[in-house]
CSV table of C-alpha atoms and ligand atoms in Angstrom, one decimal:
chain,number,residue,atom,x,y,z
A,1,MET,CA,69.3,-39.0,60.3
A,2,ASP,CA,68.7,-40.9,63.5
A,3,GLY,CA,68.0,-44.2,62.2
A,4,ILE,CA,66.5,-44.8,65.4
A,5,TYR,CA,64.5,-47.2,63.7
A,6,VAL,CA,67.1,-48.9,61.6
A,7,PHE,CA,67.0,-52.8,62.3
A,8,LYS,CA,65.0,-52.6,65.6
A,9,GLY,CA,64.1,-55.9,66.5
A,10,ARG,CA,66.6,-57.6,64.5
A,11,ASN,CA,69.9,-58.3,66.0
A,12,GLU,CA,69.3,-55.3,68.7
A,13,GLY,CA,66.4,-57.0,70.0
A,14,SER,CA,68.4,-58.7,72.7
A,15,MET,CA,69.8,-55.1,73.4
A,16,PHE,CA,68.2,-54.1,76.5
A,17,THR,CA,70.9,-52.7,78.7
A,18,CYS,CA,73.9,-50.3,78.7
A,19,THR,CA,76.1,-53.6,79.3
A,20,ASP,CA,74.5,-55.3,76.0
A,21,TRP,CA,75.4,-52.6,74.0
A,22,LEU,CA,79.4,-52.9,75.4
A,23,THR,CA,79.2,-56.7,74.7
A,24,LEU,CA,77.6,-56.6,71.5
A,25,HIS,CA,80.3,-53.8,70.2
A,26,GLY,CA,83.4,-55.5,72.3
A,27,LEU,CA,83.9,-52.1,74.6
A,28,SER,CA,84.4,-51.7,78.3
A,29,ALA,CA,82.9,-49.2,79.7
A,30,PRO,CA,86.1,-47.3,81.3
A,31,ARG,CA,87.5,-47.4,77.4
A,32,VAL,CA,84.3,-45.8,76.0
A,33,LYS,CA,84.9,-43.0,78.9
A,34,GLY,CA,88.6,-42.7,78.0
A,35,ILE,CA,87.7,-42.2,75.0
A,36,ILE,CA,85.2,-39.7,75.3
A,37,ALA,CA,86.9,-37.8,77.9
A,38,SER,CA,90.2,-37.2,75.2
A,39,PHE,CA,87.9,-35.4,72.4
A,40,GLY,CA,89.3,-32.6,72.9
A,41,PRO,CA,91.6,-29.8,71.0
A,42,GLY,CA,94.8,-31.6,69.9
A,43,LYS,CA,93.6,-35.1,70.8
A,44,PHE,CA,91.7,-36.6,67.8
A,45,GLU,CA,92.5,-35.2,63.9
A,46,HIS,CA,90.8,-31.9,63.7
A,47,LEU,CA,87.0,-31.7,63.2
A,48,PRO,CA,86.4,-29.6,60.1
A,49,PRO,CA,86.8,-25.8,61.5
A,50,PRO,CA,83.8,-23.8,61.6
A,51,LEU,CA,83.7,-21.0,58.9
A,52,ASN,CA,83.1,-17.3,59.7
A,53,THR,CA,79.7,-15.8,60.6
A,54,ASP,CA,79.4,-14.6,57.2
A,55,ARG,CA,78.8,-17.6,55.7
A,56,LYS,CA,75.6,-17.9,57.9
A,57,ALA,CA,73.7,-15.5,55.9
A,58,SER,CA,74.0,-17.6,52.9
A,59,LEU,CA,71.9,-20.3,54.5
A,60,GLU,CA,68.9,-17.8,53.6
A,61,ASN,CA,70.2,-17.8,50.2
A,62,ALA,CA,67.4,-18.3,47.6
A,63,PHE,CA,70.1,-19.4,44.7
A,64,ILE,CA,70.7,-22.2,47.2
A,65,SER,CA,67.6,-23.0,47.8
A,66,ASN,CA,66.7,-23.0,44.6
A,67,LYS,CA,69.9,-25.3,44.1
A,68,LEU,CA,68.6,-27.6,46.4
A,69,SER,CA,64.7,-27.8,45.6
A,70,SER,CA,64.7,-31.5,44.1
A,71,GLN,CA,65.7,-34.4,46.4
A,72,GLU,CA,66.5,-36.6,43.2
A,73,ARG,CA,68.9,-33.7,41.3
A,74,CYS,CA,70.9,-33.6,44.9
A,75,TYR,CA,71.1,-37.4,45.0
A,76,ARG,CA,72.5,-37.7,41.8
A,77,ASN,CA,74.5,-34.5,41.4
A,78,PHE,CA,76.0,-34.1,45.0
A,79,VAL,CA,75.8,-37.2,47.3
A,80,VAL,CA,76.2,-39.7,44.7
A,81,PRO,CA,79.4,-38.5,43.4
A,82,ALA,CA,80.3,-37.7,46.8
A,83,LEU,CA,80.2,-41.5,47.9
A,84,VAL,CA,81.6,-43.3,44.8
A,85,SER,CA,84.5,-40.9,45.0
A,86,VAL,CA,86.0,-43.0,47.5
A,87,PHE,CA,86.1,-46.4,46.4
A,88,ASP,CA,88.0,-48.0,43.7
A,89,ASN,CA,84.9,-49.7,42.1
A,90,GLU,CA,83.5,-46.4,41.1
A,91,SER,CA,81.0,-47.7,38.4
A,92,GLU,CA,79.8,-50.6,40.5
A,93,VAL,CA,79.0,-48.6,43.6
A,94,ARG,CA,77.3,-46.1,41.3
A,95,HIS,CA,75.2,-48.7,40.0
A,96,LEU,CA,73.9,-49.6,43.3
A,97,LEU,CA,73.3,-45.9,44.3
A,98,CYS,CA,71.5,-45.3,41.2
A,99,ASN,CA,69.4,-48.1,40.9
A,100,HIS,CA,69.0,-50.0,44.1
A,101,VAL,CA,68.4,-47.9,46.8
A,102,GLU,CA,64.2,-46.3,47.1
A,103,PHE,CA,63.3,-43.2,48.9
A,104,ARG,CA,60.2,-42.5,50.7
A,105,ALA,CA,58.7,-39.8,52.5
A,106,LEU,CA,58.3,-40.6,56.6
A,107,SER,CA,54.5,-40.5,57.9
A,108,ALA,CA,52.8,-38.3,59.7
A,109,SER,CA,53.7,-40.1,63.2
A,110,GLU,CA,57.6,-40.4,62.2
A,111,GLU,CA,60.0,-37.3,63.2
A,112,ALA,CA,63.3,-38.9,62.6
A,113,PRO,CA,64.6,-39.6,59.2
A,114,TYR,CA,65.9,-43.0,58.7
A,115,THR,CA,66.9,-46.0,55.9
A,116,ILE,CA,65.4,-49.8,56.3
A,117,CYS,CA,67.1,-52.8,55.3
A,118,GLN,CA,64.4,-54.8,53.5
A,119,GLY,CA,66.1,-58.2,53.3
A,120,SER,CA,68.8,-60.0,50.8
A,121,GLY,CA,67.5,-58.7,47.4
A,122,GLU,CA,65.6,-56.0,48.2
A,123,PRO,CA,66.6,-52.5,47.9
A,124,PRO,CA,67.4,-50.8,51.2
A,125,VAL,CA,64.6,-47.5,51.5
A,126,ILE,CA,65.6,-44.1,52.9
A,127,LEU,CA,62.6,-42.6,54.4
A,128,MET,CA,63.0,-38.8,55.0
A,129,ASP,CA,61.2,-35.4,53.9
A,130,TRP,CA,62.5,-33.2,51.7
A,131,ARG,CA,62.4,-29.1,52.5
A,132,GLY,CA,65.2,-28.1,50.2
A,133,GLN,CA,67.3,-27.2,53.2
A,134,PRO,CA,71.2,-27.4,53.6
A,135,GLU,CA,70.5,-29.3,56.6
A,136,ASP,CA,68.3,-32.2,54.0
A,137,LEU,CA,71.0,-32.8,51.9
A,138,LEU,CA,73.5,-33.8,54.9
A,139,CYS,CA,70.7,-35.7,55.8
A,140,LEU,CA,70.7,-37.7,52.8
A,141,ALA,CA,74.2,-38.5,52.4
A,142,HIS,CA,74.0,-39.4,55.9
A,143,GLU,CA,71.3,-41.7,55.1
A,144,ALA,CA,72.6,-43.1,51.5
A,145,ALA,CA,75.8,-44.1,53.4
A,146,HIS,CA,73.3,-46.0,55.0
A,147,ALA,CA,72.0,-47.4,52.4
A,148,LEU,CA,75.2,-48.1,50.6
A,149,GLN,CA,76.7,-49.8,54.0
A,150,ILE,CA,73.5,-52.0,53.9
A,151,LEU,CA,74.0,-53.1,50.2
A,152,LEU,CA,77.8,-53.5,50.2
A,153,SER,CA,77.9,-56.0,53.5
A,154,ASN,CA,75.1,-57.9,51.3
A,155,HIS,CA,72.7,-57.0,53.7
A,156,GLU,CA,74.4,-58.5,56.9
A,157,LEU,CA,74.1,-56.3,60.1
A,158,MET,CA,76.6,-53.8,61.5
A,159,PRO,CA,76.5,-53.4,65.3
A,160,PRO,CA,75.0,-49.9,65.4
A,161,VAL,CA,78.4,-47.5,66.2
A,162,ALA,CA,80.1,-48.9,63.0
A,163,ARG,CA,76.9,-48.5,60.9
A,164,GLU,CA,76.7,-44.6,62.5
A,165,THR,CA,80.1,-44.2,61.6
A,166,CYS,CA,79.6,-45.2,58.0
A,167,ALA,CA,77.0,-42.7,57.8
A,168,PHE,CA,79.0,-40.0,59.3
A,169,ILE,CA,81.7,-40.6,57.0
A,170,GLY,CA,79.1,-40.3,53.9
A,171,GLU,CA,78.2,-36.7,55.7
A,172,LEU,CA,82.1,-36.2,56.0
A,173,LEU,CA,82.2,-37.0,52.0
A,174,LEU,CA,80.0,-34.7,50.9
A,175,LEU,CA,81.6,-32.0,52.5
A,176,ASP,CA,84.5,-32.8,51.1
A,177,TYR,CA,83.3,-32.9,47.8
A,178,VAL,CA,81.1,-29.9,47.7
A,179,GLU,CA,84.2,-27.9,48.7
A,180,THR,CA,86.0,-29.1,45.6
A,181,HIS,CA,83.2,-29.4,42.8
A,182,VAL,CA,80.2,-27.3,44.6
A,183,PRO,CA,81.9,-24.5,46.8
A,184,TYR,CA,78.9,-22.4,47.2
A,185,LEU,CA,77.2,-25.3,49.4
A,186,HIS,CA,80.3,-25.9,51.4
A,187,GLY,CA,80.0,-23.3,54.1
A,188,PRO,CA,76.2,-24.1,54.3
A,189,LEU,CA,77.0,-27.4,55.1
A,190,LEU,CA,79.6,-27.2,56.9
A,191,ASP,CA,77.3,-24.6,59.3
A,192,VAL,CA,75.0,-27.4,59.7
A,193,TRP,CA,77.8,-29.9,60.0
A,194,HIS,CA,79.1,-27.8,63.5
A,195,SER,CA,75.6,-27.2,64.6
A,196,GLU,CA,75.1,-30.8,64.8
A,197,ASN,CA,77.6,-31.4,66.5
A,198,SER,CA,76.1,-30.1,69.8
A,199,PHE,CA,73.9,-33.0,69.7
A,200,TYR,CA,76.0,-35.9,68.4
A,201,LEU,CA,79.0,-34.8,70.9
A,202,GLY,CA,77.1,-32.7,73.2
A,203,ASP,CA,73.1,-33.9,74.5
A,204,CYS,CA,74.8,-37.5,73.5
A,205,VAL,CA,77.4,-37.3,75.4
A,206,ASP,CA,75.6,-36.9,78.4
A,207,LEU,CA,73.2,-39.7,77.5
A,208,LEU,CA,76.1,-42.1,76.8
A,209,ILE,CA,78.0,-41.2,80.2
A,210,ASP,CA,75.0,-41.5,81.8
A,211,ALA,CA,74.4,-45.0,80.8
A,212,LEU,CA,78.1,-46.1,81.0
A,213,ASN,CA,77.3,-44.9,84.7
A,214,HIS,CA,74.0,-46.6,85.6
A,215,PRO,CA,74.1,-50.0,83.2
A,216,GLU,CA,71.2,-51.4,84.4
A,217,LEU,CA,68.9,-48.2,82.4
A,218,SER,CA,67.4,-48.8,79.1
A,219,TYR,CA,69.7,-48.9,75.8
A,220,HIS,CA,69.0,-45.7,74.0
A,221,TYR,CA,70.1,-45.6,69.9
A,222,TYR,CA,71.8,-42.1,70.6
A,223,GLN,CA,74.3,-43.4,73.0
A,224,ASN,CA,75.3,-44.7,69.5
A,225,TYR,CA,76.0,-41.5,68.1
A,226,PRO,CA,79.3,-39.9,69.7
A,227,LEU,CA,81.6,-42.8,69.6
A,228,ALA,CA,80.9,-42.8,66.2
A,229,ARG,CA,81.1,-39.4,65.1
A,230,LEU,CA,84.7,-39.5,66.5
A,231,ALA,CA,85.6,-42.7,64.7
A,232,ALA,CA,84.3,-41.0,61.4
A,233,VAL,CA,86.7,-38.1,61.9
A,234,GLN,CA,89.5,-40.2,62.7
A,235,MET,CA,89.0,-42.5,59.9
A,236,PHE,CA,88.2,-39.8,57.6
A,237,SER,CA,91.1,-38.0,58.3
A,238,ILE,CA,94.1,-40.6,58.7
A,239,ALA,CA,92.6,-43.3,56.8
A,240,ASN,CA,92.7,-44.6,53.8
A,241,ASN,CA,90.3,-45.2,50.9
A,242,GLU,CA,90.8,-48.8,51.4
A,243,SER,CA,90.0,-48.9,55.3
A,244,VAL,CA,86.8,-46.5,54.8
A,245,CYS,CA,85.8,-49.6,51.7
A,246,LYS,CA,86.3,-52.6,54.4
A,247,LEU,CA,84.1,-50.8,56.9
A,248,PHE,CA,81.1,-50.2,54.7
A,249,SER,CA,81.3,-53.9,53.3
A,250,SER,CA,82.1,-55.4,57.2
A,251,GLY,CA,79.2,-56.4,58.2
A,252,LYS,CA,78.9,-57.8,61.7
A,253,GLU,CA,82.5,-57.7,62.1
A,254,ALA,CA,82.7,-53.9,61.7
A,255,MET,CA,83.8,-53.1,64.8
A,256,ALA,CA,87.4,-54.2,64.3
A,257,HIS,CA,87.5,-51.5,61.0
A,258,LEU,CA,87.0,-49.1,63.2
A,259,PRO,CA,90.1,-47.3,64.5
A,260,ILE,CA,89.1,-47.6,68.6
A,261,ASP,CA,92.5,-48.6,69.9
A,262,GLU,CA,94.1,-45.7,68.5
A,263,MET,CA,91.3,-43.2,69.5
A,264,ALA,CA,91.5,-45.5,72.9
A,265,SER,CA,95.4,-44.4,73.1
A,266,PHE,CA,94.3,-40.9,73.6
A,267,ALA,CA,92.2,-41.7,76.2
A,268,THR,CA,92.9,-40.3,79.7
A,269,GLU,CA,91.0,-40.7,83.0
A,270,MET,CA,88.3,-38.7,83.2
A,271,GLU,CA,89.4,-36.2,86.0
A,272,ASN,CA,87.8,-34.4,88.7
A,273,PRO,CA,89.9,-31.6,89.4
A,274,PHE,CA,88.8,-30.5,92.6
A,275,PRO,CA,90.0,-31.4,96.2
A,276,VAL,CA,88.4,-33.7,98.9
A,277,LEU,CA,85.1,-31.4,100.3
A,278,GLN,CA,85.2,-32.2,104.0
A,279,PRO,CA,81.1,-31.8,104.7
A,280,SER,CA,80.8,-28.6,107.0
A,281,ASP,CA,81.7,-28.3,110.2
A,282,ALA,CA,78.0,-28.0,112.5
A,283,GLU,CA,80.0,-26.1,114.9
A,284,HIS,CA,81.5,-23.5,112.4
A,285,PRO,CA,78.7,-22.7,110.0
A,286,VAL,CA,80.0,-19.9,108.4
A,287,VAL,CA,83.1,-21.9,106.9
A,288,GLY,CA,81.1,-24.4,105.5
A,289,VAL,CA,79.2,-21.2,103.9
A,290,TYR,CA,82.5,-19.9,102.5
A,291,GLN,CA,83.5,-23.1,101.5
A,292,SER,CA,80.4,-23.5,99.5
A,293,LEU,CA,80.7,-20.3,97.9
A,294,GLY,CA,84.1,-20.8,96.4
A,295,VAL,CA,82.8,-23.9,95.3
A,296,MET,CA,80.5,-22.8,93.3
A,297,ALA,CA,82.5,-20.1,91.7
A,298,LEU,CA,85.0,-22.7,91.1
A,299,LEU,CA,82.6,-25.1,89.1
A,300,ASP,CA,81.3,-22.0,87.4
A,301,ILE,CA,84.8,-21.3,86.3
A,302,GLU,CA,85.5,-24.7,85.4
A,303,SER,CA,82.4,-25.5,83.5
A,304,SER,CA,82.9,-22.2,81.4
A,305,ARG,CA,79.6,-21.2,82.3
A,306,LYS,CA,79.8,-17.4,81.3
A,307,ALA,CA,79.2,-16.6,85.0
A,308,SER,CA,82.2,-13.6,84.8
A,309,TYR,CA,80.2,-10.5,83.2
A,310,GLN,CA,78.4,-10.8,86.6
A,311,CYS,CA,79.1,-8.3,88.8
A,312,ILE,CA,81.1,-10.0,92.0
A,313,GLU,CA,79.3,-8.7,94.6
A,314,SER,CA,75.5,-9.9,93.2
A,315,TYR,CA,76.9,-13.4,92.0
A,316,TYR,CA,78.2,-14.0,95.8
A,317,LEU,CA,75.0,-12.4,97.4
A,318,ASN,CA,72.6,-14.1,95.0
A,319,LEU,CA,74.6,-17.5,95.8
A,320,LEU,CA,74.5,-16.4,99.8
A,321,ASP,CA,70.7,-16.1,99.4
A,322,HIS,CA,70.3,-19.5,98.3
A,323,LEU,CA,72.8,-20.9,100.9
A,324,GLN,CA,71.2,-19.0,103.8
A,325,ALA,CA,67.6,-19.8,102.3
A,326,ARG,CA,68.7,-23.9,102.1
A,327,THR,CA,68.0,-23.6,98.5
A,328,ALA,CA,71.3,-24.7,97.1
A,329,PHE,CA,73.0,-27.8,96.5
A,330,ILE,CA,76.1,-29.3,95.3
A,331,ALA,CA,76.4,-32.7,94.1
A,332,LEU,CA,79.9,-34.9,95.4
A,333,ASP,CA,80.9,-38.2,93.4
A,334,ASN,CA,81.8,-41.1,95.2
A,335,ASP,CA,85.1,-39.2,96.3
A,336,MET,CA,83.5,-36.8,97.7
A,337,LYS,CA,84.3,-33.9,94.9
A,338,PRO,CA,82.3,-31.4,93.6
A,339,VAL,CA,80.4,-32.3,90.1
A,340,GLY,CA,78.0,-29.5,89.9
A,341,TYR,CA,75.6,-27.4,92.2
A,342,THR,CA,72.0,-25.6,91.3
A,343,THR,CA,70.1,-23.0,92.7
A,344,TRP,CA,66.0,-22.8,92.7
A,345,ILE,CA,63.4,-20.8,94.0
A,346,GLU,CA,60.3,-22.6,95.8
A,347,SER,CA,57.3,-21.1,93.9
A,348,ASN,CA,53.9,-21.3,95.9
A,349,SER,CA,51.8,-23.2,93.6
A,350,GLU,CA,51.8,-27.1,94.8
A,351,ASN,CA,55.4,-27.3,96.1
A,352,ASN,CA,57.2,-26.6,93.1
A,353,LEU,CA,60.9,-25.5,92.6
A,354,VAL,CA,61.6,-23.6,89.7
A,355,LEU,CA,65.8,-24.0,89.1
A,356,THR,CA,67.3,-20.9,88.4
A,357,CYS,CA,71.2,-22.4,88.1
A,358,GLN,CA,72.4,-25.7,87.1
A,359,THR,CA,76.1,-25.8,86.6
A,360,ALA,CA,78.2,-28.8,86.3
A,361,LEU,CA,81.3,-30.5,85.2
A,362,PRO,CA,81.4,-31.5,81.8
A,363,ASN,CA,79.8,-34.9,80.8
A,364,ASN,CA,78.1,-34.7,84.5
A,365,ARG,CA,75.1,-32.5,83.7
A,366,LEU,CA,73.0,-36.1,84.1
A,367,ASN,CA,74.2,-36.8,87.6
A,368,LEU,CA,73.5,-33.3,88.9
A,369,GLN,CA,70.2,-33.6,87.6
A,370,ARG,CA,69.6,-37.2,88.9
A,371,ALA,CA,71.5,-36.3,92.6
A,372,LEU,CA,69.1,-33.2,92.8
A,373,GLU,CA,65.8,-35.1,91.7
A,374,GLN,CA,66.6,-37.8,94.4
A,375,TYR,CA,67.4,-34.9,97.1
A,376,ILE,CA,64.2,-33.0,96.5
A,377,SER,CA,62.1,-36.2,96.3
A,378,THR,CA,63.3,-37.4,99.3
A,379,THR,CA,65.3,-35.5,101.6
A,380,LYS,CA,64.3,-32.3,101.2
A,381,GLY,CA,65.4,-30.2,104.2
A,382,VAL,CA,67.9,-32.6,105.2
A,383,ASP,CA,71.9,-31.8,105.2
A,384,ALA,CA,72.9,-35.1,103.2
A,385,SER,CA,71.9,-37.9,100.6
A,386,TYR,CA,72.1,-40.6,98.9
A,387,THR,CA,71.9,-41.9,94.8
A,388,ARG,CA,72.8,-44.3,93.1
A,389,ASN,CA,76.3,-45.0,91.9
A,390,ALA,CA,78.2,-42.0,90.4
A,391,SER,CA,77.1,-39.0,92.0
A,392,LYS,CA,76.6,-41.3,95.0
A,393,GLU,CA,76.7,-38.8,97.9
A,394,MET,CA,75.9,-35.1,98.0
A,395,LEU,CA,75.5,-32.2,100.1
A,396,VAL,CA,73.2,-29.1,100.9
A,397,TRP,CA,73.7,-26.0,103.3
B,1,ZN,ZN1,72.3,-43.0,60.8
């Protein structure tokens, strides 16, 4: 699924940082941030909706396990027909998928499935383990789409965001195919697709935003996933078959076939809704404490942390204790607006800190962590400190 090793050391051999990544894709950091920020209800074409929880029970269904027991049968019966459905030259694409793709199991040291291009004239190889689960089938569609994109573009390498878009389109083609032809698989596969969004549109977004804020950091393959996931959904919803076919066979020019301009047209600035926070006045420390309590409560609300089930009295007393013990920390951005807070307890052994709460605005979790690490490692007990770039300044009470 990850494709972390795909083509590594070839066209990406010189891609070390986020700046290199942006250049390779013809993107800019504000443009990418804008697209990510605008991802939300009503902005993009709809993601397939989640199903009700009753369907989850079907994941355990012995009938389904039985149907998914053979990787080869699943490939021929579900994945190949799903992928060919979008192409005019259906029989040619079917021939490529059935006769020019190799399969291998992962070796003991490999964790994530991937697909390798062996060069012109050689079949692409899909490496994955098969346990007969719905997630394996979705993964097989993902990797088969990689293999197809390699074959159709004559082994010319695509920029990674484009190639992952192809793979995610493969997943959506499978979902679409089973909805009509194999309906008992649709619910379980859709559940897997939604649960994987928490990685692709959650953890990977944190990683991408962190890379954009710190362009000197090393490139990580995961930073390709958010844009690719969104572009795939967008293309699948609105593009015609012809555009999808062009993308699959486009090789190194593939970025021109992604709906980046369209996605960017929805973009908005990632606005921090908070007012500028003034440092607490040494002469009125109580005001500083009240201000901090208010900021923490608002951050909990803004970040949708489920804090409201707590008793209000214990909620505030807990935070007040932390403020008085100086075991609370509010991170501010460059404009002196709050982006998150954290509380901790100090354990006796080896000066360890145990975090008891971390709340951050969307896309700011890593900013908060970096700011906290900086504070704890260098300025413990000091009222203000600095970290690099985004959350440059912070205050502590
Ligand atoms: Zn992939």
